[in-house]
Short mmCIF file of C-alpha atoms in Angstrom, two decimals:
data_model
loop_
_atom_site.label_atom_id
_atom_site.label_comp_id
_atom_site.label_asym_id
_atom_site.label_seq_id
_atom_site.Cartn_x
_atom_site.Cartn_y
_atom_site.Cartn_z
CA UNK A 236 35.35 36.31 7.28
CA UNK A 237 37.95 39.16 7.11
CA UNK A 238 36.46 42.58 5.97
CA UNK A 239 39.64 44.47 5.27
CA UNK A 240 39.96 46.54 1.75
CA UNK A 241 42.53 44.09 -0.10
CA UNK A 242 45.30 46.50 -0.04
CA UNK A 243 48.90 47.10 0.86
CA UNK A 244 47.81 49.06 3.77
CA UNK A 245 45.76 45.86 4.92
CA UNK A 246 48.45 43.48 4.58
CA UNK A 247 50.70 45.24 7.09
CA UNK A 248 47.94 45.90 9.52
CA UNK A 249 47.76 41.94 9.69
CA UNK A 250 51.32 42.02 9.83
CA UNK A 251 50.89 43.96 13.27
CA UNK A 252 48.78 41.39 14.49
CA UNK A 253 51.25 38.69 13.74
CA UNK A 254 49.46 37.56 10.60
CA UNK A 255 51.04 36.86 6.93
CA UNK A 256 47.85 37.21 4.54
CA UNK A 257 46.81 37.35 0.68
CA UNK A 258 44.42 37.79 -1.36
CA UNK A 259 43.10 34.63 -2.93
CA UNK A 260 41.16 35.53 -6.33
CA UNK A 261 37.31 33.81 -6.11
CA UNK A 262 37.77 33.23 -9.86
CA UNK A 263 41.00 31.09 -10.68
CA UNK A 264 42.47 30.69 -7.07
CA UNK A 265 45.88 32.68 -7.73
CA UNK A 266 47.08 34.11 -4.31
CA UNK A 267 48.47 37.74 -4.43
CA UNK A 268 50.86 39.03 -1.57
CA UNK A 269 50.80 41.93 -1.62
CA UNK A 270 47.09 42.21 -2.94
CA UNK A 271 46.16 44.09 -6.19
CA UNK A 272 43.40 45.50 -7.46
CA UNK A 273 42.41 42.91 -9.84
CA UNK A 274 43.90 39.62 -10.65
CA UNK A 275 47.18 39.09 -12.19
CA UNK A 276 46.36 35.82 -13.75
CA UNK A 277 42.96 35.92 -14.54
CA UNK A 278 41.75 39.82 -14.30
CA UNK A 279 38.86 39.31 -11.58
CA UNK A 280 38.40 41.84 -8.95
CA UNK A 281 36.65 39.32 -6.40
CA UNK A 282 39.14 38.05 -3.49
CA UNK A 283 39.30 36.56 -0.30
CA UNK A 284 41.62 36.79 2.64
CA UNK A 285 43.50 33.64 3.35
CA UNK A 286 46.81 32.97 5.83
CA UNK A 287 49.90 32.41 3.90
CA UNK A 288 52.17 29.68 4.79
CA UNK A 289 54.37 30.19 7.52
CA UNK A 290 57.41 28.32 6.15
CA UNK A 291 58.87 28.54 2.72
CA UNK A 292 62.59 28.53 1.05
CA UNK A 293 65.23 31.11 -0.04
CA UNK A 294 64.98 31.69 -3.58
CA UNK A 295 67.82 34.24 -3.54
CA UNK A 296 69.74 36.24 -1.22
CA UNK A 297 72.26 39.00 -0.55
CA UNK A 298 74.16 40.77 2.38
CA UNK A 299 73.73 44.29 2.30
CA UNK A 300 77.08 46.09 3.55
CA UNK A 301 76.08 49.59 2.37
CA UNK A 302 72.91 50.65 3.04
CA UNK A 303 70.57 53.81 3.26
CA UNK A 304 70.41 55.60 6.51
CA UNK A 305 67.21 53.96 7.73
CA UNK A 306 69.28 50.80 7.72
CA UNK A 307 72.57 52.19 8.37
CA UNK A 308 72.93 50.47 11.98
CA UNK A 309 72.00 47.00 11.26
CA UNK A 310 74.45 46.47 8.29
CA UNK A 311 75.94 43.81 7.58
CA UNK A 312 72.22 42.29 7.10
CA UNK A 313 70.93 39.46 5.15
CA UNK A 314 67.73 39.85 2.52
CA UNK A 315 66.46 37.39 0.47
CA UNK A 316 63.30 36.64 -1.69
CA UNK A 317 61.36 33.69 -0.12
CA UNK A 318 59.12 31.11 -1.75
CA UNK A 319 56.44 30.24 0.72
CA UNK A 320 55.28 26.69 0.84
CA UNK A 321 51.88 28.03 -1.10
CA UNK A 322 53.94 29.55 -3.90
CA UNK A 323 54.14 33.00 -2.83
CA UNK A 324 57.26 35.05 -3.10
CA UNK A 325 57.91 37.95 -0.70
CA UNK A 326 61.18 39.61 -0.05
CA UNK A 327 62.50 40.16 3.62
CA UNK A 328 65.17 40.32 6.03
CA UNK A 329 67.06 37.08 6.83
CA UNK A 330 67.65 36.89 10.90
CA UNK A 331 69.39 34.63 13.00
CA UNK A 332 71.55 33.18 10.52
CA UNK A 333 75.42 32.89 9.91
CA UNK A 334 76.24 34.64 6.68
CA UNK A 335 78.36 31.74 5.67
CA UNK A 336 75.69 28.99 6.05
CA UNK A 337 72.85 31.20 3.60
CA UNK A 338 72.47 29.26 0.36
CA UNK A 339 69.57 28.91 -1.89
CA UNK A 340 67.18 26.42 -0.58
CA UNK A 341 67.30 26.86 3.29
CA UNK A 342 64.22 26.43 4.92
CA UNK A 343 63.15 29.53 6.77
CA UNK A 344 60.07 30.58 8.77
CA UNK A 345 58.26 34.23 9.27
CA UNK A 346 58.31 36.00 12.26
CA UNK A 347 57.14 39.71 12.88
CA UNK A 348 58.94 42.45 14.24
CA UNK A 349 57.09 44.22 17.50
CA UNK A 350 54.24 46.50 16.57
CA UNK A 351 54.93 50.00 17.62
CA UNK A 352 52.99 52.88 17.40
CA UNK A 353 54.33 55.79 15.93
CA UNK A 354 53.25 59.06 14.30
CA UNK A 355 55.09 59.19 11.02
CA UNK A 356 54.00 57.32 7.71
CA UNK A 357 54.44 54.44 7.07
CA UNK A 358 53.52 52.63 10.07
CA UNK A 359 53.82 49.08 8.61
CA UNK A 360 55.21 46.46 11.02
CA UNK A 361 57.61 44.24 9.33
CA UNK A 362 58.05 40.61 8.59
CA UNK A 363 61.22 38.81 8.60
CA UNK A 364 62.44 35.25 8.09
CA UNK A 365 64.51 32.84 10.22
CA UNK A 366 65.92 29.81 9.11
CA UNK A 367 64.33 26.44 11.25
CA UNK B 142 61.61 57.40 -38.47
CA UNK B 143 64.16 59.94 -36.88
CA UNK B 144 67.72 60.86 -37.74
CA UNK B 145 70.38 62.18 -35.33
CA UNK B 146 71.86 65.21 -36.85
CA UNK B 147 74.25 66.03 -34.06
CA UNK B 148 75.08 65.27 -30.14
CA UNK B 149 76.91 66.44 -27.20
CA UNK B 150 78.38 65.11 -23.98
CA UNK B 151 79.44 66.97 -21.07
CA UNK B 152 82.55 65.57 -19.20
CA UNK B 153 81.55 62.78 -16.68
CA UNK B 154 82.84 62.62 -13.33
CA UNK B 155 82.68 64.49 -10.01
CA UNK B 156 81.89 68.23 -11.34
CA UNK B 157 82.12 69.76 -7.87
CA UNK B 158 80.12 73.10 -8.28
CA UNK B 159 78.58 72.28 -11.28
CA UNK B 160 74.61 71.73 -11.21
CA UNK B 161 72.33 69.93 -13.65
CA UNK B 162 71.46 73.01 -15.64
CA UNK B 163 75.01 73.77 -15.92
CA UNK B 164 75.81 70.37 -17.17
CA UNK B 165 73.24 70.38 -19.63
CA UNK B 166 74.38 73.32 -21.33
CA UNK B 167 77.75 72.04 -21.84
CA UNK B 168 76.40 69.08 -23.49
CA UNK B 169 74.27 71.27 -25.39
CA UNK B 170 77.16 73.55 -26.67
CA UNK B 171 79.21 70.79 -27.75
CA UNK B 172 76.22 69.44 -30.04
CA UNK B 173 75.85 72.98 -31.54
CA UNK B 174 79.38 73.29 -32.26
CA UNK B 175 79.70 70.10 -34.17
CA UNK B 176 76.65 71.20 -36.55
CA UNK B 177 77.03 74.54 -37.48
CA UNK B 178 73.42 74.38 -39.51
CA UNK B 179 71.21 74.06 -36.47
CA UNK B 180 71.09 77.37 -34.28
CA UNK B 181 69.01 77.47 -30.81
CA UNK B 182 65.91 79.02 -32.25
CA UNK B 183 65.69 75.91 -34.60
CA UNK B 184 64.98 73.55 -32.16
CA UNK B 185 60.98 73.33 -31.55
CA UNK B 186 60.65 70.77 -28.68
CA UNK B 187 63.11 69.34 -25.92
CA UNK B 188 62.64 66.13 -23.74
CA UNK B 189 64.66 66.17 -21.07
CA UNK B 190 65.44 62.84 -18.89
CA UNK B 191 66.12 63.15 -15.31
CA UNK B 192 65.57 60.38 -12.53
CA UNK B 193 65.23 62.46 -9.51
CA UNK B 194 65.27 66.18 -8.03
CA UNK B 195 65.94 64.90 -4.79
CA UNK B 196 69.73 65.17 -5.52
CA UNK B 197 69.71 68.77 -5.59
CA UNK B 198 66.45 69.42 -3.98
CA UNK B 199 64.92 70.76 -7.59
CA UNK B 200 61.72 69.88 -9.80
CA UNK B 201 60.56 71.08 -12.35
CA UNK B 202 63.51 70.49 -14.48
CA UNK B 203 62.63 70.84 -17.74
CA UNK B 204 61.85 74.42 -17.65
CA UNK B 205 64.59 75.02 -15.34
CA UNK B 206 67.48 73.29 -17.60
CA UNK B 207 65.90 74.94 -20.76
CA UNK B 208 66.31 78.27 -19.10
CA UNK B 209 70.15 77.97 -18.64
CA UNK B 210 70.40 76.91 -22.26
CA UNK B 211 68.66 79.89 -23.86
CA UNK B 212 65.84 77.24 -24.97
CA UNK B 213 62.54 78.52 -23.13
CA UNK B 214 61.34 79.29 -26.66
CA UNK B 215 60.90 75.56 -27.10
CA UNK B 216 58.47 73.30 -25.62
CA UNK B 217 60.02 71.43 -22.84
CA UNK B 218 59.09 67.90 -21.47
CA UNK B 219 60.73 66.07 -18.40
CA UNK B 220 61.05 62.15 -18.62
CA UNK B 221 61.49 59.90 -15.66
CA UNK B 222 61.77 56.15 -15.63
CA UNK B 223 64.56 55.73 -13.54
CA UNK B 224 67.87 54.91 -14.85
CA UNK B 225 66.29 54.71 -18.14
CA UNK B 226 64.81 58.23 -18.04
CA UNK B 227 67.08 59.52 -21.04
CA UNK B 228 66.73 56.43 -23.24
CA UNK B 229 63.03 56.58 -23.03
CA UNK B 230 63.42 60.45 -23.59
CA UNK B 231 64.85 59.57 -26.88
CA UNK B 232 62.16 57.22 -27.68
CA UNK B 233 59.73 60.10 -26.92
CA UNK B 234 61.78 62.27 -29.39
CA UNK B 235 61.55 59.93 -31.84
CA UNK B 236 57.82 59.82 -31.37
CA UNK B 237 57.54 63.59 -31.56
CA UNK B 238 59.52 63.79 -34.88
CA UNK B 239 57.70 60.88 -36.34
CA UNK B 240 54.31 62.43 -35.28
CA UNK B 241 54.89 65.42 -37.54
CA UNK B 242 54.53 68.09 -35.12
CA UNK B 243 58.12 68.99 -35.09
CA UNK B 244 61.24 69.10 -37.19
CA UNK B 245 63.86 69.32 -34.93
CA UNK B 246 63.63 68.06 -31.36
CA UNK B 247 66.09 67.96 -28.84
CA UNK B 248 66.55 65.06 -26.54
CA UNK B 249 68.88 64.40 -23.46
CA UNK B 250 69.37 63.71 -19.74
CA UNK B 251 71.11 64.93 -17.01
CA UNK B 252 71.73 63.69 -12.96
CA UNK B 253 74.14 65.72 -10.63
CA UNK B 254 74.69 63.19 -7.76
CA UNK B 255 78.39 63.46 -6.09
CA UNK B 256 77.46 66.32 -3.81
CA UNK B 257 75.59 63.95 -1.93
CA UNK B 258 77.11 61.17 0.41
CA UNK B 259 76.95 57.56 -0.33
CA UNK B 260 74.19 56.66 1.94
CA UNK B 261 72.32 59.49 0.73
CA UNK B 262 72.60 58.52 -2.97
CA UNK B 263 71.55 54.75 -2.00
CA UNK B 264 68.62 56.10 -0.32
CA UNK B 265 67.43 58.26 -3.48
CA UNK B 266 68.82 55.62 -5.80
CA UNK B 267 66.77 52.99 -4.16
CA UNK B 268 63.45 55.22 -4.36
CA UNK B 269 62.90 53.56 -7.98
CA UNK B 270 62.46 50.14 -6.39
CA UNK B 271 59.21 49.27 -4.70
CA UNK B 272 58.86 50.84 -1.64
CA UNK B 273 56.49 49.28 0.51
CA UNK B 274 58.34 45.86 0.07
CA UNK B 275 61.74 45.92 -1.58
CA UNK B 276 63.17 49.34 0.21
CA UNK B 277 61.19 48.70 3.07
CA UNK B 278 62.96 45.45 3.80
CA UNK B 279 66.44 46.93 3.52
CA UNK B 280 66.87 46.40 -0.26
CA UNK B 281 69.51 48.69 -2.22
CA UNK B 282 70.09 48.71 -5.75
CA UNK B 283 73.20 46.56 -5.52
CA UNK B 284 71.06 44.08 -3.11
CA UNK B 285 68.59 43.92 -6.10
CA UNK B 286 71.47 43.26 -8.58
CA UNK B 287 73.05 40.88 -5.96
CA UNK B 288 69.70 38.74 -5.95
CA UNK B 289 70.08 38.44 -9.79
CA UNK B 290 73.90 37.47 -9.52
CA UNK B 291 73.52 34.90 -6.92
CA UNK B 292 70.48 33.24 -8.53
CA UNK B 293 72.60 33.44 -11.93
CA UNK B 294 75.61 31.89 -10.39
CA UNK B 295 73.06 29.50 -8.92
CA UNK B 296 71.55 28.28 -12.39
CA UNK B 297 74.34 29.02 -14.75
CA UNK B 298 77.58 28.45 -12.74
CA UNK B 299 78.66 32.25 -13.45
CA UNK B 300 81.22 33.20 -11.43
CA UNK B 301 82.94 36.08 -9.44
CA UNK B 302 85.50 35.97 -12.12
CA UNK B 303 83.48 36.61 -14.89
CA UNK B 304 81.64 39.52 -13.26
CA UNK B 305 85.08 40.97 -12.80
CA UNK B 306 86.06 40.75 -16.51
CA UNK B 307 83.12 43.30 -16.99
CA UNK B 308 84.92 45.73 -15.16
CA UNK B 309 88.44 44.99 -16.45
CA UNK B 310 87.09 45.43 -20.17
CA UNK B 311 84.97 48.45 -19.39
CA UNK B 312 87.67 50.35 -16.88
CA UNK B 313 90.25 49.59 -20.06
CA UNK B 314 87.64 51.06 -22.50
CA UNK B 315 87.10 54.21 -20.31
CA UNK B 316 91.20 54.84 -20.66
CA UNK B 317 90.57 55.62 -24.04
CA UNK B 318 87.76 58.18 -23.35
CA UNK B 319 88.88 61.41 -22.51
CA UNK B 320 85.17 62.18 -21.18
CA UNK B 321 85.29 59.11 -18.86
CA UNK B 322 84.42 59.83 -14.86
CA UNK B 323 87.25 57.34 -14.04
CA UNK B 324 90.91 56.81 -15.91
CA UNK B 325 91.75 53.60 -13.84
CA UNK B 326 92.87 50.29 -15.04
CA UNK B 327 91.71 47.25 -12.83
CA UNK B 328 92.48 43.67 -12.56
CA UNK B 329 90.28 40.60 -11.55
CA UNK B 330 92.50 40.42 -8.46
CA UNK B 331 91.74 44.15 -7.65
CA UNK B 332 87.85 44.12 -8.31
CA UNK B 333 87.56 40.39 -6.33
CA UNK B 334 89.29 41.95 -3.26
CA UNK B 335 87.69 45.33 -3.42
CA UNK B 336 85.14 46.07 -0.52
CA UNK B 337 82.04 44.23 -0.13
CA UNK B 338 78.43 46.41 -1.10
CA UNK B 339 75.86 43.84 -1.44
CA UNK B 340 77.41 40.24 -1.57
CA UNK B 341 78.33 38.97 -3.77
CA UNK B 342 78.62 42.39 -5.37
CA UNK B 343 81.98 44.45 -4.71
CA UNK B 344 82.95 47.77 -5.13
CA UNK B 345 84.40 47.57 -8.68
CA UNK B 346 81.10 45.50 -9.76
CA UNK B 347 79.38 48.91 -9.29
CA UNK B 348 78.80 51.60 -11.41
CA UNK B 349 79.67 55.07 -10.57
CA UNK B 350 77.96 57.77 -8.82
CA UNK B 351 78.39 60.63 -11.65
CA UNK B 352 77.46 64.06 -12.72
CA UNK B 353 77.11 64.62 -16.18
CA UNK B 354 74.71 65.41 -18.85
CA UNK B 355 74.40 64.35 -22.87
CA UNK B 356 72.26 65.25 -25.48
CA UNK B 357 71.11 64.51 -29.07
CA UNK B 358 69.47 66.40 -32.09
CA UNK B 359 66.77 64.76 -34.24
CA UNK B 360 65.18 65.44 -37.64
CA UNK B 361 63.16 63.63 -39.96
CA UNK B 362 65.72 61.43 -41.80
CA UNK B 363 64.20 62.95 -45.21
CA UNK B 364 65.53 66.69 -44.37
CA UNK B 365 68.62 65.20 -42.17
CA UNK B 366 71.11 66.13 -44.83
CA UNK B 367 69.91 69.68 -45.00
CA UNK B 368 72.06 69.97 -41.44
CA UNK B 369 74.88 67.31 -41.71
CA UNK B 370 76.82 65.06 -44.23
CA UNK B 371 76.83 62.39 -41.60
CA UNK B 372 73.37 61.42 -40.32
CA UNK B 373 72.65 58.65 -38.09
CA UNK B 374 69.31 57.17 -38.45
CA UNK B 375 67.16 55.39 -35.65
CA UNK B 376 66.18 52.24 -37.23
CA UNK B 377 64.59 50.25 -34.48
CA UNK B 378 62.85 51.14 -30.96
CA UNK B 379 61.49 49.18 -28.38
CA UNK B 380 60.40 49.41 -25.00
CA UNK B 381 59.44 47.21 -22.16
CA UNK B 382 58.29 46.64 -18.81
CA UNK B 383 57.98 44.11 -15.86
CA UNK B 384 56.75 44.21 -12.42
CA UNK B 385 58.31 47.01 -10.03
CA UNK B 386 59.56 44.14 -7.35
CA UNK B 387 61.78 41.76 -8.33
CA UNK B 388 60.12 39.30 -5.80
CA UNK B 389 56.84 39.30 -8.38
CA UNK B 390 58.96 37.95 -11.57
CA UNK B 391 59.02 34.57 -13.09
CA UNK B 392 62.89 34.94 -13.75
CA UNK B 393 65.42 36.30 -11.48
CA UNK B 394 68.13 35.70 -14.08
CA UNK B 395 67.04 37.73 -17.12
CA UNK B 396 65.03 41.08 -17.43
CA UNK B 397 61.84 40.61 -19.04
CA UNK B 398 61.54 44.27 -20.12
CA UNK B 399 64.69 44.60 -21.60
CA UNK B 400 64.08 41.17 -24.05
CA UNK B 401 60.60 42.65 -24.98
CA UNK B 402 62.45 45.91 -25.78
CA UNK B 403 65.08 44.27 -27.85
CA UNK B 404 62.74 41.95 -29.77
CA UNK B 405 60.67 45.07 -30.77
CA UNK B 406 63.59 47.13 -31.83
CA UNK B 407 65.37 44.11 -33.82
CA UNK B 408 61.73 43.43 -35.40
CA UNK B 409 61.50 47.28 -36.44
CA UNK B 410 64.55 47.30 -37.77
CA UNK B 411 64.47 44.14 -39.35
CA UNK B 412 67.58 42.86 -38.55
CA UNK B 413 68.95 40.14 -35.90
CA UNK B 414 71.45 40.27 -33.27
CA UNK B 415 74.52 39.11 -35.33
CA UNK B 416 74.16 42.12 -37.30
CA UNK B 417 74.99 44.33 -34.65
CA UNK B 418 78.88 45.82 -34.74
CA UNK B 419 78.86 47.82 -31.50
CA UNK B 420 76.80 48.01 -28.41
CA UNK B 421 76.21 50.20 -25.45
CA UNK B 422 74.39 48.00 -22.51
CA UNK B 423 73.29 49.26 -18.90
CA UNK B 424 76.31 47.72 -16.83
CA UNK B 425 74.92 49.45 -13.83
CA UNK B 426 76.88 46.42 -12.18
CA UNK B 427 78.93 44.01 -13.90
CA UNK B 428 76.21 41.15 -13.67
CA UNK B 429 74.06 43.53 -15.47
CA UNK B 430 76.32 43.42 -18.62
CA UNK B 431 76.60 39.74 -18.57
CA UNK B 432 72.43 39.31 -18.31
CA UNK B 433 72.12 41.96 -21.14
CA UNK B 434 74.25 39.85 -23.34
CA UNK B 435 72.01 36.82 -23.03
CA UNK B 436 68.36 39.28 -23.47
CA UNK B 437 70.05 41.02 -26.25
CA UNK B 438 70.92 37.49 -27.77
CA UNK B 439 74.77 38.57 -28.31
CA UNK B 440 74.99 34.81 -26.98
CA UNK B 441 72.63 32.08 -25.63
CA UNK B 442 70.87 32.43 -22.19
CA UNK B 443 73.17 31.29 -19.41
CA UNK B 444 76.39 31.81 -21.50
CA UNK B 445 76.86 35.68 -20.84
CA UNK B 446 79.72 34.64 -18.43
CA UNK B 447 81.48 32.82 -21.15
CA UNK B 448 81.08 35.39 -23.78
CA UNK B 449 83.03 37.88 -21.39
CA UNK B 450 85.26 35.07 -20.74
CA UNK B 451 86.33 34.25 -24.26
CA UNK B 452 86.99 38.21 -25.24
CA UNK B 453 84.10 38.38 -27.63
CA UNK B 454 82.80 41.73 -26.07
CA UNK B 455 85.92 43.49 -25.83
CA UNK B 456 87.14 46.35 -28.35
CA UNK B 457 88.48 43.73 -31.31
CA UNK B 458 86.24 41.05 -30.15
CA UNK B 459 83.24 39.84 -32.42
CA UNK B 460 80.64 42.23 -30.91
CA UNK B 461 82.51 45.38 -28.66
CA UNK B 462 80.21 46.55 -25.73
CA UNK B 463 80.44 49.65 -23.70
CA UNK B 464 83.33 51.02 -25.81
CA UNK B 465 83.08 54.03 -24.07
CA UNK B 466 83.70 52.71 -20.62
CA UNK B 467 80.04 52.05 -19.89
CA UNK B 468 78.11 53.15 -16.80
CA UNK B 469 80.63 51.10 -14.98
CA UNK B 470 83.91 53.41 -15.80
CA UNK B 471 82.84 56.27 -18.00
CA UNK B 472 79.91 56.93 -15.37
CA UNK B 473 76.49 56.71 -14.44
CA UNK B 474 74.75 60.28 -14.12
CA UNK B 475 71.57 58.29 -14.03
CA UNK B 476 69.43 60.36 -16.02
CA UNK B 477 71.94 61.11 -18.38
CA UNK B 478 72.82 57.59 -19.42
CA UNK B 479 70.68 56.49 -22.25
CA UNK B 480 71.29 59.82 -24.33
CA UNK B 481 75.14 59.20 -23.42
CA UNK B 482 74.75 55.43 -24.78
CA UNK B 483 73.27 56.98 -27.95
CA UNK B 484 75.81 59.52 -27.95
CA UNK B 485 78.81 56.83 -28.01
CA UNK B 486 77.21 55.04 -30.45
CA UNK B 487 76.65 58.07 -32.76
CA UNK B 488 80.42 58.82 -32.55
CA UNK B 489 81.24 55.01 -33.38
CA UNK B 490 78.93 55.31 -36.63
CA UNK B 491 80.34 58.64 -37.97
CA UNK B 492 83.68 57.30 -37.22
CA UNK B 493 84.68 59.95 -34.59
CA UNK B 494 85.23 57.83 -31.46
CA UNK B 495 89.13 58.61 -31.30
CA UNK B 496 91.14 55.71 -30.40
CA UNK B 497 88.61 53.13 -29.68
CA UNK B 498 86.96 53.59 -32.75
CA UNK B 499 85.28 50.23 -34.00
CA UNK B 500 86.32 50.14 -37.51
CA UNK B 501 83.74 49.81 -40.10
CA UNK B 502 80.85 50.18 -37.58
CA UNK B 503 77.47 50.33 -39.46
CA UNK B 504 74.98 49.14 -36.94
CA UNK B 505 74.84 49.85 -33.48
CA UNK B 506 72.95 49.27 -30.33
CA UNK B 507 72.09 51.08 -26.82
CA UNK B 508 70.09 49.09 -24.16
CA UNK B 509 69.14 51.46 -21.04
CA UNK B 510 67.65 49.62 -17.86
CA UNK B 511 65.16 51.39 -15.66
CA UNK B 512 66.29 50.34 -11.99
CA UNK B 513 65.83 46.61 -11.59
CA UNK B 514 64.25 46.30 -14.58
CA UNK B 515 60.55 47.51 -14.59
CA UNK B 516 61.03 49.40 -17.28
CA UNK B 517 63.47 49.26 -20.55
CA UNK B 518 64.47 50.57 -24.00
CA UNK B 519 66.79 49.43 -26.78
CA UNK B 520 67.55 51.28 -29.78
CA UNK B 521 69.16 50.56 -32.79
CA UNK B 522 71.05 52.84 -34.85
CA UNK B 523 72.85 52.85 -38.64
CA UNK B 524 75.40 54.87 -40.59
CA UNK B 525 73.69 57.28 -42.82
CA UNK B 526 75.84 56.43 -45.99
#
């Protein structure tokens, strides 16, 4: 069983290993991604790590044309809120898609950017979504 | 609870060479000019809203702003809740008066933004969104509201044309406001053909990057007439919150924080949405004004697009909204916005709103939202006679 603390940092450490993980409440079963100090449903602070669904659907999306400096070389790019098959929702970039084919309800799967060793904070490996 | 005895607003716009502390003094001097019975030394406490010191590389805002206004003798507090900073500063001011600790309290807000490039401003504003999940995955503020717009369009059939009408109305109102940032009429076609910022939101769906400051001076209702013949009473206040991340919310088509704030304020004021004569709502993006109509109960859920289409929120309509020009055209120096909204309602209720005056306005409302809706505050105001 995974022993990592139930934190955002751990969530992204799993991402660097190519895994999308959530914290499941041992009392009520609610799945949290990212993990939180206590369950938003029942207040319990006992969790276990579980692997989240690798597939889901687009709940909403946008195409960003004006971006902060960090993403300036990527515009235009699509970002959406994805509902995974287990009900967990996460925002993320949607890649490998023609913008005019983007629609609410489209099925997507999760992929990960390559983990890179770097000095500065944050060291988080991004997950993203692609239609399948 | 608390009453407004005077108010001031700096000119909004691209105020080249003027910084926050100087802009705030400009607003304060108007407030003092308007009410000769209040002197600087009467002000016992000040609550100043400002979103980010990053714009000017200057934190420690309260004493800095107060020093430039010759107000170092009062107790200063900075209030930060993103774009709701000075709406919540107003809330704090009301609490301060109601506590009995102070008789005269200054509340206000300020932001200096236009000296930065648009990508820099986008980056600083995005700091009010969740960093590890929203900012980290490329979301911006227009992006977050675009996610809400797409969901609203999908669920209720709201159209880009209806959103464009919000811009048309607010730009038209700003033409009647000498202090508005932009005096430029726009058409639905112009909005629809402007460049895309975060689809489906285009340049003219977005509020302006502006510099500006606003302030109000509050006192206890029992002694308000000592200072002015035209006090405006604050009869309802409410504040609400929701998750910082849009992705954690049950609904993308409504702001729970704003609904909570509105319900509390209506209940305290013992009035209903139909009693409101004039409102200033947080139109940071055109879709936000449409959602505000619904969250405030000006129309049924899902019918915000139709409300603007039917002209009900234009000056002359059933419930005029954003007579000042709103964030859309009056401008959105984020930390100043909540106080500037209250300034507009104050003018409307004392009958000094000039060419944009709503006749017989008795009750007004302000709706000020922080970020994508993790915080919101609603205030209800009533003419003092």
